[in-house]
mmCIF file of C-alpha atoms in Angstrom:
data_model
loop_
_atom_site.group_PDB
_atom_site.id
_atom_site.type_symbol
_atom_site.label_atom_id
_atom_site.label_comp_id
_atom_site.label_asym_id
_atom_site.label_seq_id
_atom_site.Cartn_x
_atom_site.Cartn_y
_atom_site.Cartn_z
ATOM 1 C CA MET K 162 170.650 359.488 141.519
ATOM 2 C CA LYS K 163 171.532 359.417 138.228
ATOM 3 C CA TRP K 164 168.267 357.825 137.016
ATOM 4 C CA ASN K 165 166.516 360.712 138.919
ATOM 5 C CA PHE K 166 168.792 363.233 137.031
ATOM 6 C CA LEU K 167 167.928 361.253 133.929
ATOM 7 C CA THR K 168 164.434 361.132 134.315
ATOM 8 C CA ALA K 169 163.972 364.788 135.430
ATOM 9 C CA LEU K 170 166.112 365.880 131.877
ATOM 10 C CA MET K 171 163.783 364.045 129.858
ATOM 11 C CA LEU K 172 160.713 365.300 131.788
ATOM 12 C CA PHE K 173 161.942 368.874 131.331
ATOM 13 C CA LEU K 174 162.285 368.205 127.581
ATOM 14 C CA PHE K 175 159.198 366.620 126.973
ATOM 15 C CA ALA K 176 157.074 369.594 129.148
ATOM 16 C CA ASN K 177 159.268 371.956 127.027
ATOM 17 C CA CYS K 178 158.181 370.664 123.566
ATOM 18 C CA PHE K 179 154.752 370.448 124.714
ATOM 19 C CA SER K 180 154.349 373.716 125.716
ATOM 20 C CA GLN K 181 155.884 375.258 122.253
ATOM 21 C CA GLU K 182 153.220 372.871 120.468
ATOM 22 C CA LYS K 183 150.148 374.330 122.854
ATOM 23 C CA VAL K 184 147.362 375.017 120.830
ATOM 24 C CA SER K 185 143.556 375.122 121.537
ATOM 25 C CA SER K 186 140.718 372.699 121.181
ATOM 26 C CA LYS K 187 138.987 374.579 119.087
ATOM 27 C CA LYS K 188 138.896 372.890 115.832
ATOM 28 C CA PHE K 189 138.481 374.745 112.360
ATOM 29 C CA GLU K 190 138.449 373.426 108.405
ATOM 30 C CA GLU K 191 141.477 373.974 106.831
ATOM 31 C CA ILE K 192 141.571 377.778 106.320
ATOM 32 C CA THR K 193 145.229 379.399 106.150
ATOM 33 C CA LEU K 194 147.711 379.470 103.467
ATOM 34 C CA LEU K 195 151.204 380.325 103.301
ATOM 35 C CA ASN K 196 152.975 382.583 101.051
ATOM 36 C CA ARG K 197 155.840 381.738 98.299
ATOM 37 C CA ILE K 198 157.194 384.619 96.398
ATOM 38 C CA ASP K 199 159.080 384.232 93.482
ATOM 39 C CA PHE K 200 161.256 387.334 92.164
ATOM 40 C CA ILE K 201 162.344 388.069 88.878
ATOM 41 C CA GLU K 202 165.913 388.268 90.655
ATOM 42 C CA SER K 203 165.745 385.069 91.982
ATOM 43 C CA LYS K 204 168.368 385.713 94.630
ATOM 44 C CA TYR K 205 164.951 387.246 96.568
ATOM 45 C CA ASP K 206 162.778 384.372 96.509
ATOM 46 C CA GLN K 207 160.760 383.425 99.284
ATOM 47 C CA PRO K 208 159.495 380.115 99.541
ATOM 48 C CA LYS K 209 157.470 380.377 102.795
ATOM 49 C CA PHE K 210 157.106 383.626 104.300
ATOM 50 C CA GLY K 211 154.257 384.631 106.241
ATOM 51 C CA CYS K 212 150.557 383.634 106.115
ATOM 52 C CA GLY K 213 147.176 384.202 103.869
ATOM 53 C CA PHE K 214 143.638 383.427 103.520
ATOM 54 C CA LEU K 215 141.121 383.056 101.262
ATOM 55 C CA LEU K 216 138.021 385.316 101.366
ATOM 56 C CA LYS K 217 134.919 385.808 99.785
ATOM 57 C CA TYR K 218 133.360 388.421 98.783
ATOM 58 C CA LYS K 219 129.937 388.555 96.995
ATOM 59 C CA GLN K 220 130.273 386.208 94.225
ATOM 60 C CA ASP K 221 134.339 386.161 94.238
ATOM 61 C CA THR K 222 137.080 384.992 96.278
ATOM 62 C CA PHE K 223 140.511 386.990 96.699
ATOM 63 C CA ALA K 224 143.731 386.116 98.615
ATOM 64 C CA ILE K 225 144.448 388.167 101.458
ATOM 65 C CA THR K 226 147.980 388.759 103.264
ATOM 66 C CA ALA K 227 149.590 391.524 105.543
ATOM 67 C CA LYS K 228 151.381 394.333 103.542
ATOM 68 C CA HIS K 229 154.010 395.032 105.887
ATOM 69 C CA LEU K 230 155.718 391.680 104.318
ATOM 70 C CA LEU K 231 156.571 393.902 101.532
ATOM 71 C CA LYS K 232 159.195 395.555 104.233
ATOM 72 C CA PHE K 233 161.159 392.295 104.177
ATOM 73 C CA ILE K 234 160.699 390.486 101.062
ATOM 74 C CA LYS K 235 161.223 393.223 98.602
ATOM 75 C CA SER K 236 163.775 393.808 95.849
ATOM 76 C CA ASP K 237 166.018 396.586 95.534
ATOM 77 C CA GLU K 238 163.737 397.661 92.601
ATOM 78 C CA MET K 239 160.809 397.827 94.725
ATOM 79 C CA LYS K 240 159.972 401.292 96.084
ATOM 80 C CA GLY K 241 155.984 401.232 96.214
ATOM 81 C CA VAL K 242 153.259 399.022 97.028
ATOM 82 C CA SER K 243 153.525 397.444 93.597
ATOM 83 C CA PHE K 244 154.986 394.378 92.222
ATOM 84 C CA ASP K 245 155.868 395.838 88.441
ATOM 85 C CA ASN K 246 159.627 395.812 89.188
ATOM 86 C CA GLY K 247 160.170 392.946 91.185
ATOM 87 C CA ILE K 248 157.670 389.911 92.141
ATOM 88 C CA LYS K 249 157.387 387.322 88.966
ATOM 89 C CA LYS K 250 154.895 385.220 90.771
ATOM 90 C CA TRP K 251 153.124 385.059 94.216
ATOM 91 C CA SER K 252 151.313 381.897 95.524
ATOM 92 C CA MET K 253 149.932 380.388 98.442
ATOM 93 C CA PHE K 254 149.960 376.778 99.970
ATOM 94 C CA PRO K 255 148.922 374.873 102.914
ATOM 95 C CA LEU K 256 151.978 373.871 104.914
ATOM 96 C CA LEU K 257 153.395 370.079 103.171
ATOM 97 C CA LYS K 258 150.756 370.361 100.312
ATOM 98 C CA PRO K 259 152.179 372.826 97.868
ATOM 99 C CA ALA K 260 150.176 371.289 94.714
ATOM 100 C CA GLU K 261 147.145 372.546 96.752
ATOM 101 C CA ASN K 262 147.646 375.906 95.894
ATOM 102 C CA VAL K 263 146.437 379.540 94.596
ATOM 103 C CA VAL K 264 148.350 381.747 92.142
ATOM 104 C CA VAL K 265 147.412 385.226 92.225
ATOM 105 C CA GLU K 266 146.879 387.271 88.760
ATOM 106 C CA LYS K 267 147.360 390.749 90.045
ATOM 107 C CA LEU K 268 147.850 393.270 93.145
ATOM 108 C CA LEU K 269 144.540 394.964 93.498
ATOM 109 C CA ASN K 270 145.246 397.570 95.977
ATOM 110 C CA LYS K 271 148.642 398.305 94.093
ATOM 111 C CA ASN K 272 150.080 401.744 94.618
ATOM 112 C CA LYS K 273 153.253 402.660 93.219
ATOM 113 C CA ASN K 274 153.028 406.112 95.433
ATOM 114 C CA GLU K 275 152.361 404.155 98.746
ATOM 115 C CA PRO K 276 156.485 403.815 99.784
ATOM 116 C CA ILE K 277 157.044 400.206 101.316
ATOM 117 C CA THR K 278 159.660 401.612 104.251
ATOM 118 C CA ASP K 279 156.522 404.294 105.725
ATOM 119 C CA LYS K 280 155.121 402.974 108.657
ATOM 120 C CA THR K 281 152.282 404.958 108.425
ATOM 121 C CA THR K 282 151.352 403.194 105.366
ATOM 122 C CA TYR K 283 150.500 400.450 107.346
ATOM 123 C CA GLU K 284 147.682 401.081 109.294
ATOM 124 C CA ASP K 285 145.202 399.138 106.723
ATOM 125 C CA ASP K 286 147.678 396.150 106.670
ATOM 126 C CA TRP K 287 146.720 394.177 103.947
ATOM 127 C CA LEU K 288 147.079 393.055 100.470
ATOM 128 C CA ILE K 289 143.905 391.546 98.109
ATOM 129 C CA PHE K 290 145.067 389.707 94.988
ATOM 130 C CA VAL K 291 142.745 388.721 92.491
ATOM 131 C CA LEU K 292 143.451 384.839 91.499
ATOM 132 C CA LYS K 293 144.628 383.320 88.266
ATOM 133 C CA GLU K 294 144.317 379.858 89.468
ATOM 134 C CA ASN K 295 142.974 378.250 92.593
ATOM 135 C CA HIS K 296 143.900 374.030 93.318
ATOM 136 C CA SER K 297 143.491 374.899 97.018
ATOM 137 C CA LYS K 298 140.810 373.043 99.283
ATOM 138 C CA ALA K 299 141.115 375.906 101.475
ATOM 139 C CA LYS K 300 137.633 377.246 102.831
ATOM 140 C CA PRO K 301 137.464 381.211 101.875
ATOM 141 C CA LEU K 302 136.270 383.100 104.632
ATOM 142 C CA GLU K 303 133.543 385.767 105.237
ATOM 143 C CA PHE K 304 133.485 388.863 106.850
ATOM 144 C CA ARG K 305 131.587 388.955 110.379
ATOM 145 C CA GLU K 306 128.675 391.660 110.044
ATOM 146 C CA THR K 307 128.187 392.300 113.973
ATOM 147 C CA PRO K 308 130.451 393.941 116.288
ATOM 148 C CA LEU K 309 132.847 392.461 118.613
ATOM 149 C CA ILE K 310 131.807 392.050 122.183
ATOM 150 C CA GLN K 311 134.569 392.336 125.052
ATOM 151 C CA GLY K 312 135.755 389.336 126.589
ATOM 152 C CA GLU K 313 134.290 387.120 123.714
ATOM 153 C CA LYS K 314 137.064 384.659 122.159
ATOM 154 C CA LEU K 315 138.815 385.031 118.903
ATOM 155 C CA PHE K 316 141.343 382.682 117.226
ATOM 156 C CA VAL K 317 144.202 382.986 115.206
ATOM 157 C CA LEU K 318 145.136 380.074 112.877
ATOM 158 C CA GLY K 319 148.583 379.552 110.956
ATOM 159 C CA TRP K 320 151.711 378.560 111.249
ATOM 160 C CA THR K 321 154.501 380.232 112.693
ATOM 161 C CA ARG K 322 157.932 380.726 110.994
ATOM 162 C CA LYS K 323 160.057 377.698 112.516
ATOM 163 C CA MET K 324 156.922 375.147 111.820
ATOM 164 C CA GLU K 325 157.986 372.584 109.233
ATOM 165 C CA SER K 326 155.145 369.944 109.822
ATOM 166 C CA GLY K 327 151.364 369.751 110.834
ATOM 167 C CA GLU K 328 147.931 370.744 110.171
ATOM 168 C CA GLN K 329 147.435 374.807 110.713
ATOM 169 C CA ARG K 330 147.853 375.666 114.539
ATOM 170 C CA VAL K 331 144.621 377.346 116.181
ATOM 171 C CA TYR K 332 145.863 379.852 118.905
ATOM 172 C CA GLU K 333 143.527 381.521 121.447
ATOM 173 C CA PHE K 334 142.770 385.068 122.571
ATOM 174 C CA GLU K 335 140.120 387.196 124.138
ATOM 175 C CA TYR K 336 138.963 390.436 122.608
ATOM 176 C CA PHE K 337 139.720 393.571 124.588
ATOM 177 C CA LYS K 338 139.157 396.672 122.781
ATOM 178 C CA THR K 339 139.707 398.420 119.481
ATOM 179 C CA LEU K 340 142.071 400.977 118.938
ATOM 180 C CA GLY K 341 141.447 402.794 115.541
ATOM 181 C CA LYS K 342 142.512 400.234 112.998
ATOM 182 C CA ARG K 343 143.845 397.756 115.677
ATOM 183 C CA ILE K 344 141.822 394.844 117.578
ATOM 184 C CA LEU K 345 143.918 394.684 121.231
ATOM 185 C CA LEU K 346 143.726 390.726 121.988
ATOM 186 C CA LYS K 347 144.394 389.526 125.620
ATOM 187 C CA GLU K 348 146.635 386.272 124.774
ATOM 188 C CA ILE K 349 145.043 383.381 126.297
ATOM 189 C CA ILE K 350 146.640 380.073 124.344
ATOM 190 C CA VAL K 351 149.712 381.313 122.017
ATOM 191 C CA PRO K 352 152.739 380.320 120.903
ATOM 192 C CA GLU K 353 156.057 381.158 122.233
ATOM 193 C CA GLN K 354 156.785 383.056 119.188
ATOM 194 C CA PHE K 355 154.812 385.120 116.808
ATOM 195 C CA GLY K 356 157.284 385.050 113.952
ATOM 196 C CA GLY K 357 155.449 383.815 110.702
ATOM 197 C CA LEU K 358 152.104 384.274 111.342
ATOM 198 C CA SER K 359 151.580 387.748 109.771
ATOM 199 C CA GLY K 360 148.854 387.821 107.362
ATOM 200 C CA ALA K 361 146.796 384.766 108.924
ATOM 201 C CA PRO K 362 143.642 385.662 109.659
ATOM 202 C CA VAL K 363 141.976 386.080 112.750
ATOM 203 C CA VAL K 364 138.217 384.638 113.176
ATOM 204 C CA ASP K 365 135.118 384.318 115.547
ATOM 205 C CA GLU K 366 133.764 381.217 116.946
ATOM 206 C CA ASN K 367 131.768 380.739 113.827
ATOM 207 C CA GLY K 368 134.827 381.139 111.561
ATOM 208 C CA LYS K 369 133.986 384.625 110.267
ATOM 209 C CA VAL K 370 136.989 386.698 109.706
ATOM 210 C CA VAL K 371 137.724 389.931 112.129
ATOM 211 C CA GLY K 372 141.499 390.606 111.825
ATOM 212 C CA ILE K 373 144.693 389.921 109.912
ATOM 213 C CA VAL K 374 147.676 389.326 112.143
ATOM 214 C CA SER K 375 149.623 392.218 111.558
ATOM 215 C CA GLY K 376 151.594 393.549 115.248
ATOM 216 C CA LYS K 377 151.450 394.943 118.836
ATOM 217 C CA THR K 378 149.922 398.312 119.743
ATOM 218 C CA THR K 379 150.612 399.695 123.259
ATOM 219 C CA ASP K 380 147.225 400.566 124.854
ATOM 220 C CA PRO K 381 147.578 404.827 126.038
ATOM 221 C CA ASP K 382 145.079 403.769 128.872
ATOM 222 C CA SER K 383 147.109 401.162 130.640
ATOM 223 C CA GLY K 384 150.634 401.582 129.099
ATOM 224 C CA LYS K 385 150.476 397.688 128.248
ATOM 225 C CA SER K 386 151.317 396.229 124.927
ATOM 226 C CA TYR K 387 149.090 393.982 123.307
ATOM 227 C CA PHE K 388 148.490 391.687 120.039
ATOM 228 C CA SER K 389 146.708 393.481 117.812
ATOM 229 C CA PRO K 390 145.726 392.076 114.516
ATOM 230 C CA CYS K 391 144.398 394.718 111.615
ATOM 231 C CA ASP K 392 140.704 394.805 112.147
ATOM 232 C CA VAL K 393 138.958 394.057 108.661
ATOM 233 C CA ASN K 394 137.052 397.201 108.399
ATOM 234 C CA GLY K 395 139.070 399.042 105.971
ATOM 235 C CA LEU K 396 139.444 395.859 103.581
ATOM 236 C CA LYS K 397 135.763 395.409 103.380
ATOM 237 C CA ILE K 398 134.866 398.935 102.594
ATOM 238 C CA TYR K 399 137.679 398.794 99.867
ATOM 239 C CA LEU K 400 136.379 395.962 97.952
ATOM 240 C CA GLU K 401 132.733 397.396 98.499
ATOM 241 C CA ASN K 402 134.163 400.591 96.838
ATOM 242 C CA ASN K 403 136.507 398.732 94.088
ATOM 243 C CA VAL K 404 134.782 395.783 92.836
ATOM 244 C CA ASN K 405 131.952 395.791 90.501
ATOM 245 C CA ARG K 406 128.603 395.672 91.784
ATOM 246 C CA LYS K 407 125.947 393.344 90.956
ATOM 247 C CA ASP K 408 122.586 394.276 91.217
ATOM 248 C CA ASN K 409 119.793 392.092 92.293
#
């Protein structure tokens, strides 16, 4: 009787651990990075907070993460989407490989008049960084050029907040619909907790980026809440309008 109880307990613990690490069988190259934010006042420092990735646009490479992270990592002096009075250094790195990092030079979509605490400012939930140093082996992503198709598989790449080891995890979703600037996804193979994935890339089967992990949205037609990354159309338009164009 005692043996049966212990066996059952071990099987339960094993199954529980396994379920937390359940990931998609789809494989991608190393893509996702973690944010490290060093503040002028070190008490605000964040050695590992949210995810990010590199994006190739024309001849340039940028670092991307979610804008809503600023709601949680700001110093008392930071009021708008600007680092002038708070952040000393922003870098990104793959988990357990801090030397393979990128260091940003400046925030491209800086806007001191955009309040950090105003929820409406996060419709375009992305930060774009110009790079200062790039020691990373992570593959820069490129935009997908074709529309999403209902029912196609999409993937989120990254690490949740509690993960302390291992390669980037791959989670699987199914595209449902686009609502404004959000893409609503059906969950197929997902982590038990999403915390820490904010800013991670959402890619298609071919590794083209289609979204950035942001939050959840309620579908007005069904009343159901969906995992809803921010689409990258606004990001692409911003780059088209603000990065020097090179004539062929």
